[in-house]
C-alpha positions as a LaTeX table, in Angstrom:
\begin{tabular}{lrrr}
\hline
Residue & $x$ (\AA) & $y$ (\AA) & $z$ (\AA) \\
\hline
Met1 & $-35.78$ & $-2.62$ & $-22.16$ \\
Asn2 & $-34.46$ & $-6.17$ & $-22.38$ \\
Asp3 & $-33.04$ & $-8.47$ & $-19.71$ \\
Arg4 & $-29.46$ & $-7.31$ & $-20.33$ \\
Asp5 & $-30.47$ & $-3.68$ & $-19.72$ \\
Arg6 & $-32.19$ & $-4.61$ & $-16.47$ \\
Arg7 & $-29.11$ & $-6.51$ & $-15.28$ \\
Ile8 & $-26.91$ & $-3.54$ & $-16.16$ \\
Leu9 & $-29.12$ & $-1.00$ & $-14.38$ \\
Arg10 & $-29.48$ & $-3.20$ & $-11.27$ \\
Leu11 & $-25.73$ & $-2.84$ & $-10.84$ \\
Ala12 & $-25.13$ & 0.62 & $-12.31$ \\
Val13 & $-27.73$ & 2.65 & $-10.40$ \\
Pro14 & $-26.69$ & 1.56 & $-6.87$ \\
Ser15 & $-23.03$ & 1.98 & $-7.88$ \\
Ile16 & $-23.71$ & 5.56 & $-9.01$ \\
Leu17 & $-25.44$ & 6.34 & $-5.71$ \\
Thr18 & $-22.54$ & 4.78 & $-3.80$ \\
Ala19 & $-20.02$ & 6.86 & $-5.76$ \\
Leu20 & $-21.98$ & 10.08 & $-5.22$ \\
Ser21 & $-22.21$ & 9.51 & $-1.46$ \\
Thr22 & $-18.58$ & 8.41 & $-0.93$ \\
Pro23 & $-17.08$ & 11.96 & $-0.66$ \\
Leu24 & $-19.56$ & 12.94 & 2.06 \\
Ile25 & $-17.18$ & 12.04 & 4.91 \\
Gly26 & $-14.65$ & 14.64 & 3.81 \\
Ile27 & $-17.40$ & 17.14 & 2.97 \\
Ala28 & $-19.02$ & 16.73 & 6.41 \\
Asp29 & $-15.69$ & 17.20 & 8.19 \\
Thr30 & $-14.90$ & 20.35 & 6.21 \\
Ala31 & $-18.40$ & 21.84 & 6.49 \\
Met32 & $-18.63$ & 21.46 & 10.28 \\
Ile33 & $-15.03$ & 22.47 & 10.94 \\
Gly34 & $-15.82$ & 25.60 & 8.91 \\
His35 & $-18.09$ & 26.73 & 11.75 \\
Leu36 & $-15.27$ & 26.72 & 14.32 \\
Pro37 & $-13.64$ & 30.09 & 15.13 \\
Glu38 & $-10.14$ & 29.42 & 13.73 \\
Val39 & $-9.72$ & 29.59 & 9.93 \\
Ala40 & $-6.63$ & 27.36 & 10.24 \\
Phe41 & $-8.84$ & 24.46 & 11.37 \\
Met42 & $-10.55$ & 24.29 & 7.99 \\
Gly43 & $-7.28$ & 24.44 & 6.07 \\
Ala44 & $-5.82$ & 21.70 & 8.25 \\
Val45 & $-8.72$ & 19.31 & 7.76 \\
Ser46 & $-9.01$ & 20.02 & 4.03 \\
Thr47 & $-5.31$ & 19.36 & 3.48 \\
Ala48 & $-5.36$ & 16.17 & 5.55 \\
Asn49 & $-8.41$ & 14.97 & 3.60 \\
Leu50 & $-6.51$ & 15.51 & 0.34 \\
Ile51 & $-3.67$ & 13.33 & 1.65 \\
Phe52 & $-6.05$ & 10.56 & 2.73 \\
Asn53 & $-7.92$ & 10.73 & $-0.57$ \\
Ala54 & $-4.64$ & 10.33 & $-2.47$ \\
Ile55 & $-3.63$ & 7.33 & $-0.34$ \\
Phe56 & $-6.95$ & 5.51 & $-0.60$ \\
Trp57 & $-7.30$ & 6.31 & $-4.30$ \\
Cys58 & $-3.88$ & 4.77 & $-4.97$ \\
Leu59 & $-4.94$ & 1.68 & $-3.02$ \\
Ala60 & $-8.32$ & 1.36 & $-4.77$ \\
Phe61 & $-6.79$ & $-1.57$ & $-6.64$ \\
Leu62 & $-7.85$ & $-3.68$ & $-3.64$ \\
Arg63 & $-11.47$ & $-3.12$ & $-4.66$ \\
Met64 & $-10.93$ & $-3.52$ & $-8.40$ \\
Gly65 & $-8.64$ & $-6.55$ & $-8.15$ \\
Thr66 & $-11.00$ & $-8.33$ & $-5.77$ \\
Thr67 & $-13.97$ & $-7.61$ & $-8.03$ \\
Ala68 & $-12.15$ & $-8.89$ & $-11.12$ \\
Leu69 & $-11.16$ & $-12.26$ & $-9.66$ \\
Val70 & $-14.31$ & $-12.86$ & $-7.61$ \\
Ala71 & $-16.55$ & $-12.01$ & $-10.59$ \\
Gln72 & $-14.97$ & $-14.72$ & $-12.72$ \\
Tyr73 & $-15.04$ & $-17.38$ & $-10.00$ \\
Phe74 & $-18.63$ & $-16.39$ & $-9.18$ \\
Gly75 & $-19.56$ & $-16.83$ & $-12.83$ \\
Ala76 & $-17.91$ & $-20.26$ & $-12.71$ \\
Arg77 & $-19.99$ & $-21.05$ & $-9.58$ \\
Asp78 & $-16.83$ & $-21.69$ & $-7.56$ \\
Ser79 & $-17.80$ & $-20.28$ & $-4.16$ \\
Arg80 & $-14.70$ & $-21.68$ & $-2.47$ \\
Ala81 & $-12.36$ & $-19.78$ & $-4.81$ \\
Cys82 & $-14.44$ & $-16.60$ & $-4.28$ \\
Ala83 & $-14.05$ & $-16.93$ & $-0.52$ \\
Glu84 & $-10.34$ & $-17.56$ & $-0.74$ \\
Ile85 & $-9.83$ & $-14.45$ & $-2.88$ \\
Leu86 & $-11.76$ & $-12.52$ & $-0.21$ \\
Tyr87 & $-9.64$ & $-13.86$ & 2.65 \\
Arg88 & $-6.37$ & $-13.14$ & 0.88 \\
Ser89 & $-7.51$ & $-9.66$ & $-0.19$ \\
Leu90 & $-8.53$ & $-8.87$ & 3.40 \\
Leu91 & $-5.11$ & $-10.04$ & 4.57 \\
Leu92 & $-3.46$ & $-7.66$ & 2.09 \\
Ala93 & $-5.78$ & $-4.84$ & 3.22 \\
Val94 & $-4.85$ & $-5.32$ & 6.88 \\
Leu95 & $-1.11$ & $-5.48$ & 6.13 \\
Met96 & $-1.26$ & $-2.35$ & 3.95 \\
Gly97 & $-3.34$ & $-0.53$ & 6.55 \\
Leu98 & $-0.81$ & $-1.36$ & 9.27 \\
Gly99 & 1.96 & $-0.20$ & 6.92 \\
Ile100 & 0.22 & 3.17 & 6.53 \\
Ile101 & $-0.07$ & 3.50 & 10.33 \\
Ala102 & 3.62 & 2.62 & 10.77 \\
Thr103 & 4.73 & 5.23 & 8.24 \\
Ala104 & 2.14 & 7.87 & 9.18 \\
Pro105 & 4.60 & 10.50 & 10.51 \\
Trp106 & 6.59 & 10.49 & 7.26 \\
Ile107 & 3.44 & 10.49 & 5.10 \\
Ala108 & 2.04 & 13.45 & 7.03 \\
Asp109 & 5.30 & 15.41 & 6.89 \\
Ala110 & 5.63 & 14.88 & 3.13 \\
Gly111 & 1.97 & 15.67 & 2.44 \\
Phe112 & 1.85 & 18.88 & 4.45 \\
Ala113 & 5.23 & 19.98 & 3.09 \\
Leu114 & 3.95 & 19.61 & $-0.48$ \\
Ala115 & 0.71 & 21.41 & 0.37 \\
Gly116 & 2.43 & 24.28 & 2.14 \\
Gly117 & 0.33 & 26.28 & 4.59 \\
Ser118 & 1.06 & 28.06 & 7.86 \\
Ala119 & 2.61 & 26.50 & 10.96 \\
Glu120 & $-0.82$ & 26.52 & 12.63 \\
Val121 & $-2.42$ & 24.68 & 9.70 \\
Gln122 & 0.31 & 22.05 & 9.84 \\
Tyr123 & 0.00 & 21.71 & 13.64 \\
Trp124 & $-3.73$ & 21.02 & 13.56 \\
Gly125 & $-3.40$ & 18.96 & 10.40 \\
Asp126 & $-0.86$ & 16.70 & 12.12 \\
Arg127 & $-3.19$ & 16.19 & 15.09 \\
Tyr128 & $-6.11$ & 15.34 & 12.78 \\
Phe129 & $-3.92$ & 13.02 & 10.68 \\
Ala130 & $-2.46$ & 11.21 & 13.71 \\
Ile131 & $-5.95$ & 10.16 & 14.81 \\
Arg132 & $-7.59$ & 9.49 & 11.47 \\
Val133 & $-4.73$ & 7.30 & 10.23 \\
Trp134 & $-6.03$ & 4.54 & 12.54 \\
Glu135 & $-8.91$ & 4.06 & 10.12 \\
Ala136 & $-6.54$ & 2.84 & 7.37 \\
Pro137 & $-6.99$ & $-0.94$ & 7.94 \\
Leu138 & $-10.73$ & $-0.38$ & 8.39 \\
Ala139 & $-11.14$ & 1.67 & 5.19 \\
Leu140 & $-9.06$ & $-0.78$ & 3.13 \\
Gly141 & $-11.08$ & $-3.66$ & 4.58 \\
Val142 & $-14.27$ & $-1.90$ & 3.47 \\
Leu143 & $-12.82$ & $-1.43$ & $-0.03$ \\
Thr144 & $-12.07$ & $-5.16$ & $-0.20$ \\
Leu145 & $-15.52$ & $-6.19$ & 1.03 \\
Asn146 & $-17.17$ & $-3.87$ & $-1.50$ \\
Gly147 & $-15.04$ & $-5.44$ & $-4.22$ \\
Phe148 & $-16.22$ & $-8.88$ & $-3.14$ \\
Phe149 & $-19.86$ & $-7.81$ & $-3.10$ \\
Leu150 & $-19.62$ & $-6.29$ & $-6.59$ \\
Gly151 & $-17.93$ & $-9.44$ & $-7.87$ \\
Thr152 & $-20.94$ & $-11.44$ & $-6.72$ \\
Ala153 & $-23.29$ & $-9.05$ & $-8.58$ \\
Asn154 & $-24.47$ & $-7.39$ & $-5.36$ \\
Ala155 & $-24.30$ & $-3.60$ & $-5.80$ \\
Leu156 & $-26.76$ & $-2.87$ & $-2.98$ \\
Ala157 & $-24.39$ & $-4.05$ & $-0.25$ \\
Pro158 & $-21.74$ & $-1.36$ & $-0.98$ \\
Leu159 & $-24.54$ & 1.23 & $-1.00$ \\
Trp160 & $-25.68$ & 0.12 & 2.46 \\
Val161 & $-22.10$ & 0.08 & 3.73 \\
Thr162 & $-21.44$ & 3.61 & 2.44 \\
Ala163 & $-24.77$ & 4.92 & 3.76 \\
Val164 & $-24.03$ & 3.62 & 7.26 \\
Ala165 & $-20.52$ & 5.11 & 7.16 \\
Asn166 & $-21.89$ & 8.52 & 6.19 \\
Leu167 & $-24.70$ & 8.54 & 8.75 \\
Val168 & $-22.39$ & 7.55 & 11.61 \\
Asn169 & $-19.71$ & 10.00 & 10.51 \\
Ile170 & $-22.08$ & 12.97 & 10.19 \\
Gly171 & $-23.70$ & 12.25 & 13.57 \\
Ala172 & $-20.34$ & 11.73 & 15.27 \\
Asp173 & $-18.99$ & 14.91 & 13.62 \\
Tyr174 & $-21.79$ & 16.96 & 15.14 \\
Ala175 & $-21.41$ & 15.33 & 18.56 \\
Leu176 & $-17.63$ & 15.31 & 18.86 \\
Ile177 & $-16.75$ & 18.59 & 17.14 \\
Phe178 & $-19.28$ & 20.72 & 19.05 \\
Gly179 & $-19.70$ & 18.61 & 22.22 \\
Lys180 & $-23.36$ & 17.71 & 21.64 \\
Trp181 & $-25.47$ & 14.82 & 23.05 \\
Gly182 & $-23.19$ & 14.43 & 26.07 \\
Ala183 & $-20.03$ & 13.93 & 24.00 \\
Pro184 & $-16.79$ & 15.82 & 24.71 \\
Glu185 & $-16.08$ & 18.92 & 22.62 \\
Leu186 & $-12.98$ & 17.88 & 20.65 \\
Gly187 & $-12.98$ & 20.26 & 17.67 \\
Val188 & $-10.59$ & 19.15 & 14.93 \\
Glu189 & $-9.72$ & 15.94 & 16.75 \\
Gly190 & $-13.43$ & 15.17 & 17.03 \\
Ala191 & $-13.71$ & 15.26 & 13.24 \\
Ala192 & $-10.89$ & 12.72 & 12.99 \\
Trp193 & $-12.50$ & 10.38 & 15.53 \\
Ala194 & $-15.82$ & 10.72 & 13.71 \\
Ser195 & $-14.18$ & 9.51 & 10.50 \\
Val196 & $-12.67$ & 6.52 & 12.34 \\
Leu197 & $-16.09$ & 5.70 & 13.81 \\
Gly198 & $-17.73$ & 5.98 & 10.39 \\
Asn199 & $-15.29$ & 3.51 & 8.84 \\
Ser200 & $-15.64$ & 1.20 & 11.84 \\
Ala201 & $-19.41$ & 1.17 & 11.35 \\
Ala202 & $-18.94$ & 0.53 & 7.63 \\
Leu203 & $-16.68$ & $-2.46$ & 8.28 \\
Val204 & $-19.09$ & $-3.91$ & 10.83 \\
Thr205 & $-21.96$ & $-3.46$ & 8.36 \\
Gly206 & $-19.99$ & $-5.18$ & 5.61 \\
Leu207 & $-19.09$ & $-8.09$ & 7.88 \\
Leu208 & $-22.73$ & $-8.45$ & 8.97 \\
Ile209 & $-23.84$ & $-8.60$ & 5.33 \\
Leu210 & $-21.11$ & $-11.18$ & 4.72 \\
Leu211 & $-22.32$ & $-13.25$ & 7.67 \\
Leu212 & $-26.00$ & $-13.07$ & 6.73 \\
Arg213 & $-25.80$ & $-13.48$ & 2.95 \\
Tyr214 & $-22.57$ & $-15.37$ & 2.39 \\
Arg215 & $-22.44$ & $-17.75$ & 5.34 \\
Ser216 & $-21.40$ & $-20.71$ & 3.18 \\
Tyr217 & $-18.47$ & $-18.72$ & 1.80 \\
Leu218 & $-17.10$ & $-18.11$ & 5.30 \\
Leu219 & $-16.58$ & $-21.86$ & 5.81 \\
Ala220 & $-14.15$ & $-22.07$ & 2.89 \\
Trp221 & $-11.02$ & $-21.17$ & 4.85 \\
Pro222 & $-7.95$ & $-21.60$ & 2.60 \\
Arg223 & $-5.54$ & $-24.26$ & 3.77 \\
Arg224 & $-2.46$ & $-22.34$ & 2.63 \\
Ile225 & $-3.32$ & $-18.66$ & 3.04 \\
Trp226 & 0.35 & $-17.65$ & 3.26 \\
Asp227 & 1.53 & $-19.77$ & 0.31 \\
Phe228 & 3.00 & $-17.72$ & $-2.52$ \\
Arg229 & 1.53 & $-19.70$ & $-5.44$ \\
Pro230 & $-2.14$ & $-19.02$ & $-4.65$ \\
Met231 & $-1.28$ & $-15.42$ & $-3.72$ \\
Arg232 & 0.65 & $-14.85$ & $-6.94$ \\
Arg233 & $-2.30$ & $-14.03$ & $-9.19$ \\
Leu234 & $-3.84$ & $-11.68$ & $-6.66$ \\
Leu235 & $-0.54$ & $-9.86$ & $-6.14$ \\
Gln236 & 0.08 & $-9.67$ & $-9.88$ \\
Thr237 & $-3.40$ & $-8.30$ & $-10.55$ \\
Asn238 & $-3.04$ & $-5.67$ & $-7.83$ \\
Ala239 & 0.48 & $-4.70$ & $-8.94$ \\
Phe240 & $-0.68$ & $-3.88$ & $-12.48$ \\
Leu241 & $-3.66$ & $-1.92$ & $-11.14$ \\
Phe242 & $-1.40$ & 0.00 & $-8.75$ \\
Gly243 & 0.98 & 0.85 & $-11.61$ \\
Arg244 & $-1.93$ & 2.07 & $-13.72$ \\
Thr245 & $-3.17$ & 4.28 & $-10.87$ \\
Leu246 & 0.31 & 5.72 & $-10.34$ \\
Cys247 & 0.52 & 6.69 & $-14.02$ \\
Leu248 & $-2.82$ & 8.49 & $-13.76$ \\
Gln249 & $-1.74$ & 10.17 & $-10.51$ \\
Cys250 & 1.48 & 11.37 & $-12.16$ \\
Ala251 & $-0.55$ & 12.98 & $-14.94$ \\
Gly252 & $-2.83$ & 14.60 & $-12.36$ \\
Phe253 & 0.04 & 16.01 & $-10.30$ \\
Phe254 & 1.79 & 17.27 & $-13.45$ \\
Met255 & $-1.46$ & 18.97 & $-14.45$ \\
Leu256 & $-1.80$ & 20.57 & $-11.01$ \\
Gly257 & 1.82 & 21.71 & $-11.07$ \\
Met258 & 1.34 & 23.43 & $-14.43$ \\
Val259 & $-1.90$ & 25.15 & $-13.45$ \\
Ser260 & $-0.63$ & 26.30 & $-10.04$ \\
Arg261 & 2.01 & 28.40 & $-11.81$ \\
Met262 & $-0.58$ & 30.22 & $-13.96$ \\
Gly263 & $-2.16$ & 32.29 & $-11.19$ \\
Glu264 & $-4.75$ & 32.11 & $-8.44$ \\
Ala265 & $-7.77$ & 32.60 & $-10.72$ \\
Gln266 & $-6.66$ & 29.80 & $-13.06$ \\
Leu267 & $-5.96$ & 27.50 & $-10.11$ \\
Ala268 & $-9.41$ & 28.19 & $-8.66$ \\
Ala269 & $-11.04$ & 27.63 & $-12.07$ \\
Asn270 & $-9.18$ & 24.34 & $-12.42$ \\
Ala271 & $-10.49$ & 23.24 & $-9.01$ \\
Val272 & $-14.06$ & 23.97 & $-10.14$ \\
Val273 & $-13.58$ & 22.10 & $-13.42$ \\
Leu274 & $-12.18$ & 19.09 & $-11.55$ \\
Gln275 & $-15.38$ & 18.99 & $-9.47$ \\
Val276 & $-17.50$ & 19.17 & $-12.64$ \\
Trp277 & $-15.36$ & 16.50 & $-14.31$ \\
Gly278 & $-15.66$ & 14.31 & $-11.22$ \\
Leu279 & $-19.45$ & 14.62 & $-11.18$ \\
Ala280 & $-19.64$ & 13.18 & $-14.68$ \\
Ser281 & $-17.23$ & 10.39 & $-13.77$ \\
Phe282 & $-19.49$ & 9.36 & $-10.88$ \\
Gly283 & $-22.37$ & 8.92 & $-13.29$ \\
Ile284 & $-20.32$ & 6.93 & $-15.77$ \\
Asp285 & $-18.37$ & 4.85 & $-13.24$ \\
Gly286 & $-21.57$ & 3.07 & $-12.25$ \\
Phe287 & $-21.66$ & 1.50 & $-15.71$ \\
Ala288 & $-17.94$ & 0.72 & $-15.53$ \\
His289 & $-18.62$ & $-1.19$ & $-12.30$ \\
Ala290 & $-21.48$ & $-3.02$ & $-14.01$ \\
Ala291 & $-19.06$ & $-3.99$ & $-16.79$ \\
Glu292 & $-16.54$ & $-5.33$ & $-14.26$ \\
Thr293 & $-19.15$ & $-7.59$ & $-12.70$ \\
Leu294 & $-21.18$ & $-8.75$ & $-15.69$ \\
Val295 & $-18.23$ & $-9.29$ & $-18.02$ \\
Gly296 & $-16.35$ & $-11.12$ & $-15.27$ \\
Asn297 & $-19.36$ & $-13.31$ & $-14.44$ \\
Ser298 & $-19.91$ & $-14.18$ & $-18.11$ \\
Leu299 & $-16.27$ & $-14.99$ & $-18.77$ \\
Gly300 & $-16.08$ & $-17.09$ & $-15.62$ \\
Ala301 & $-19.03$ & $-19.10$ & $-16.95$ \\
Arg302 & $-17.27$ & $-19.33$ & $-20.37$ \\
Leu303 & $-20.12$ & $-17.40$ & $-22.01$ \\
Tyr304 & $-17.87$ & $-15.44$ & $-24.37$ \\
Ala305 & $-20.60$ & $-14.27$ & $-26.75$ \\
Glu306 & $-22.69$ & $-13.06$ & $-23.80$ \\
Ala307 & $-19.67$ & $-11.15$ & $-22.45$ \\
Arg308 & $-19.32$ & $-9.35$ & $-25.78$ \\
Gln309 & $-23.04$ & $-8.57$ & $-25.97$ \\
Leu310 & $-23.04$ & $-7.18$ & $-22.43$ \\
Ala311 & $-19.91$ & $-5.13$ & $-23.10$ \\
Arg312 & $-21.44$ & $-3.65$ & $-26.24$ \\
Arg313 & $-24.66$ & $-2.80$ & $-24.39$ \\
Ile314 & $-22.85$ & $-1.16$ & $-21.48$ \\
Ile315 & $-20.85$ & 0.97 & $-23.92$ \\
Cys316 & $-24.15$ & 2.19 & $-25.38$ \\
Trp317 & $-25.42$ & 3.11 & $-21.91$ \\
Gly318 & $-22.15$ & 4.89 & $-21.16$ \\
Leu319 & $-22.40$ & 6.86 & $-24.40$ \\
Val320 & $-25.92$ & 7.99 & $-23.52$ \\
Val321 & $-24.91$ & 9.15 & $-20.03$ \\
Gly322 & $-21.71$ & 10.78 & $-21.31$ \\
Ser323 & $-23.63$ & 12.62 & $-24.04$ \\
Val324 & $-26.15$ & 13.93 & $-21.50$ \\
Phe325 & $-23.36$ & 15.30 & $-19.31$ \\
Gly326 & $-21.65$ & 16.75 & $-22.38$ \\
Leu327 & $-24.83$ & 18.53 & $-23.47$ \\
Val328 & $-25.45$ & 19.94 & $-19.99$ \\
Tyr329 & $-21.88$ & 21.23 & $-19.75$ \\
Phe330 & $-22.04$ & 22.70 & $-23.26$ \\
Ile331 & $-25.19$ & 24.64 & $-22.38$ \\
Ala332 & $-24.61$ & 25.59 & $-18.76$ \\
Leu333 & $-20.97$ & 25.19 & $-17.71$ \\
Glu334 & $-20.66$ & 28.80 & $-16.51$ \\
Glu335 & $-23.95$ & 28.55 & $-14.59$ \\
Ile336 & $-22.69$ & 25.37 & $-12.91$ \\
Ala337 & $-19.39$ & 27.10 & $-12.07$ \\
Ala338 & $-21.37$ & 29.92 & $-10.42$ \\
Leu339 & $-22.65$ & 27.39 & $-7.88$ \\
Phe340 & $-19.06$ & 26.89 & $-6.69$ \\
Thr341 & $-17.80$ & 30.49 & $-6.71$ \\
Glu342 & $-18.96$ & 34.10 & $-7.02$ \\
His343 & $-15.69$ & 35.37 & $-8.51$ \\
Arg344 & $-16.42$ & 36.48 & $-12.07$ \\
Gln345 & $-12.82$ & 36.02 & $-13.19$ \\
Val346 & $-12.84$ & 32.38 & $-12.08$ \\
Ile347 & $-16.19$ & 31.76 & $-13.79$ \\
Ala348 & $-14.85$ & 33.32 & $-16.99$ \\
His349 & $-11.84$ & 30.99 & $-16.97$ \\
Val350 & $-14.17$ & 28.02 & $-16.50$ \\
Gly351 & $-16.43$ & 29.21 & $-19.32$ \\
Ala352 & $-13.47$ & 29.34 & $-21.69$ \\
Leu353 & $-13.07$ & 25.57 & $-21.24$ \\
Tyr354 & $-16.54$ & 24.42 & $-22.25$ \\
Trp355 & $-15.37$ & 22.99 & $-25.58$ \\
Tyr356 & $-12.71$ & 20.91 & $-23.85$ \\
Ile357 & $-15.01$ & 19.72 & $-21.05$ \\
Ala358 & $-18.28$ & 19.16 & $-22.93$ \\
Leu359 & $-17.17$ & 17.54 & $-26.17$ \\
Ile360 & $-14.92$ & 14.96 & $-24.50$ \\
Gln361 & $-17.61$ & 13.51 & $-22.19$ \\
Pro362 & $-18.97$ & 10.84 & $-24.60$ \\
Leu363 & $-15.43$ & 9.64 & $-25.27$ \\
Asn364 & $-14.70$ & 9.67 & $-21.52$ \\
Ala365 & $-17.69$ & 7.42 & $-21.01$ \\
Val366 & $-16.42$ & 4.86 & $-23.52$ \\
Val367 & $-12.95$ & 4.92 & $-21.94$ \\
Phe368 & $-14.34$ & 4.32 & $-18.44$ \\
Val369 & $-16.47$ & 1.43 & $-19.68$ \\
Phe370 & $-13.45$ & $-0.02$ & $-21.52$ \\
Asp371 & $-11.67$ & 0.04 & $-18.16$ \\
Gly372 & $-14.55$ & $-1.85$ & $-16.58$ \\
Ile373 & $-14.59$ & $-4.45$ & $-19.36$ \\
Leu374 & $-10.86$ & $-5.12$ & $-19.10$ \\
Ile375 & $-10.99$ & $-5.24$ & $-15.29$ \\
Gly376 & $-13.78$ & $-7.81$ & $-15.55$ \\
Ala377 & $-11.58$ & $-9.80$ & $-17.94$ \\
Asn378 & $-8.61$ & $-9.43$ & $-15.55$ \\
Asp379 & $-6.61$ & $-7.91$ & $-18.43$ \\
Met380 & $-4.65$ & $-5.70$ & $-16.03$ \\
Ala381 & $-1.26$ & $-5.97$ & $-17.72$ \\
Tyr382 & $-2.60$ & $-4.38$ & $-20.90$ \\
Met383 & $-4.45$ & $-1.68$ & $-18.92$ \\
Phe384 & $-1.20$ & $-0.71$ & $-17.20$ \\
Lys385 & 0.68 & $-0.48$ & $-20.52$ \\
Ala386 & $-2.13$ & 1.55 & $-22.13$ \\
Met387 & $-2.20$ & 4.03 & $-19.25$ \\
Ala388 & 1.59 & 4.37 & $-19.24$ \\
Val389 & 1.62 & 5.14 & $-22.97$ \\
Ser390 & $-1.26$ & 7.61 & $-22.63$ \\
Ala391 & 0.29 & 9.44 & $-19.67$ \\
Phe392 & 3.92 & 9.61 & $-20.72$ \\
Ala393 & 3.86 & 9.37 & $-24.52$ \\
Val394 & 0.71 & 11.44 & $-25.16$ \\
Phe395 & $-0.22$ & 13.68 & $-22.21$ \\
Ala396 & 3.27 & 14.79 & $-21.16$ \\
Pro397 & 4.43 & 15.83 & $-24.68$ \\
Ala398 & 1.06 & 17.48 & $-25.37$ \\
Ala399 & 1.36 & 19.47 & $-22.14$ \\
Leu400 & 4.86 & 20.61 & $-23.05$ \\
Val401 & 3.65 & 21.78 & $-26.47$ \\
Phe402 & 0.33 & 23.43 & $-25.51$ \\
Val403 & 1.34 & 24.94 & $-22.16$ \\
Phe404 & 5.07 & 25.64 & $-22.33$ \\
Trp405 & 5.72 & 26.10 & $-26.05$ \\
Leu406 & 2.46 & 27.61 & $-27.37$ \\
Asp407 & 1.65 & 29.21 & $-23.98$ \\
Leu408 & $-2.10$ & 28.49 & $-24.22$ \\
Gly409 & $-2.58$ & 28.69 & $-20.46$ \\
Leu410 & $-5.43$ & 26.82 & $-18.77$ \\
Pro411 & $-7.11$ & 25.81 & $-22.09$ \\
Gly412 & $-3.76$ & 24.34 & $-23.15$ \\
Ala413 & $-3.55$ & 22.27 & $-19.96$ \\
Trp414 & $-7.03$ & 20.87 & $-20.50$ \\
Leu415 & $-6.33$ & 20.29 & $-24.19$ \\
Ala416 & $-3.39$ & 18.15 & $-23.06$ \\
Tyr417 & $-5.64$ & 16.31 & $-20.60$ \\
Asn418 & $-8.07$ & 15.66 & $-23.44$ \\
Gly419 & $-5.06$ & 14.17 & $-25.20$ \\
Leu420 & $-4.65$ & 11.78 & $-22.26$ \\
Met421 & $-8.24$ & 10.60 & $-22.71$ \\
Leu422 & $-7.77$ & 10.26 & $-26.47$ \\
Gly423 & $-4.62$ & 8.26 & $-25.83$ \\
Arg424 & $-6.53$ & 5.94 & $-23.51$ \\
Phe425 & $-9.28$ & 5.52 & $-26.09$ \\
Phe426 & $-6.95$ & 4.68 & $-28.97$ \\
Thr427 & $-4.94$ & 2.22 & $-26.88$ \\
Leu428 & $-7.99$ & 0.47 & $-25.37$ \\
Trp429 & $-10.18$ & 0.38 & $-28.50$ \\
Pro430 & $-8.02$ & $-2.14$ & $-30.45$ \\
Arg431 & $-7.89$ & $-4.38$ & $-27.38$ \\
Tyr432 & $-11.66$ & $-4.32$ & $-27.04$ \\
Arg433 & $-12.12$ & $-5.06$ & $-30.76$ \\
Ser434 & $-9.79$ & $-8.07$ & $-30.56$ \\
Asp435 & $-10.33$ & $-11.33$ & $-28.69$ \\
Ala436 & $-7.20$ & $-10.87$ & $-26.58$ \\
Trp437 & $-9.09$ & $-9.72$ & $-23.49$ \\
Leu438 & $-11.19$ & $-12.89$ & $-23.63$ \\
Arg439 & $-7.99$ & $-14.90$ & $-23.14$ \\
Ser440 & $-7.04$ & $-13.05$ & $-19.94$ \\
Ile441 & $-9.65$ & $-14.82$ & $-17.85$ \\
Thr442 & $-8.88$ & $-16.84$ & $-14.77$ \\
Ser443 & $-8.24$ & $-20.44$ & $-15.71$ \\
Ala444 & $-9.42$ & $-23.56$ & $-13.95$ \\
Glu445 & $-5.81$ & $-24.31$ & $-13.08$ \\
Asp446 & $-5.55$ & $-20.98$ & $-11.27$ \\
Ala447 & $-8.64$ & $-21.89$ & $-9.27$ \\
Glu448 & $-6.98$ & $-25.12$ & $-8.25$ \\
Glu449 & $-3.94$ & $-23.14$ & $-7.09$ \\
Gln450 & $-6.21$ & $-21.34$ & $-4.65$ \\
Arg451 & $-6.78$ & $-24.60$ & $-2.79$ \\
\hline
\end{tabular}
């Protein structure tokens, strides 16, 4: 193992652990609410969690955009520019969080209307949502801080932040849902307050790390924080990332809409496959995050050959991890599905998909690493175009053919989704092979605009 491999793993392994532990807040809420007497409580919390996950996933560009810009300035050893990106990103996070709070009633109404459910589910879901929405500025602030930490090649800080959030949330869940340790028994509302407390603890932890490890950065207060010119690049970067995420979300919702019309067993099987697919993405995303940081650092330092060498090495690591997941799914997909459900019909539907789930994993890994490389290069405009082409010119027509014309059912839907991944690969591969992404880096003139 050479020095490049060690640098990659120092970032990838903590990032994988962070990704694996991130969903625990929603899991803890659902698991403990499941022990309350009313079945509607569990449906309410699960639906509200889906709405929050969709919101925060769409706004994950705050993390990626901050990482991209900070990584390049950090590589250029420009601590002042790094700090100014952080301040402006935090400002955006607060404004967006307040916007979510201001529009919470409409978001909740739309989300629960789309999800359906009984009047009781919606009633308790609204009460949970009305409390938990106050975490929005906190959660977006945590996303921004984690993006800053990753940009400075510190993957342990996000792991600590996430660990604290989970510990506080799980403890507060137990205390506030069931009235333990002298706390009031709040039931569903207790779960919402526990989530707010968890994100509050995460933000405090992130700010403490910032104060202890990045004290010199905190002194670099930008003179013109509201000026448009220095904000322009940050806004542009985030706009392209947001557009890319929306394209992917559209494909996901279209996929869900198709499958939901096939029957309950197919819908349940699709839910299991999404969990399996997500597990693999957690393992691969750690290397994508390493690519964001290391490629960005190298390009910021104008070490173009090193950036290419690191990118090539991270792709190799991604291929190894993707191939391992693919082999496991090829051998034991039905056995893994049995961990999620006992219904034989659902397991059979999952088993029929093993070709589509297993064989695509190595290619998925390369696509995710390509994303990380282009994020590190701040090549967001091309990423947005590639995702738009893949979603609307490849996935949508493939879905119409395989699902509606050939009537292949659930395998047809996942064949179309494989088409989305193939589309992403064939649009990102030429960009990676060219030198165009090397020319997307932050220029010295842009750094001066930050001042």
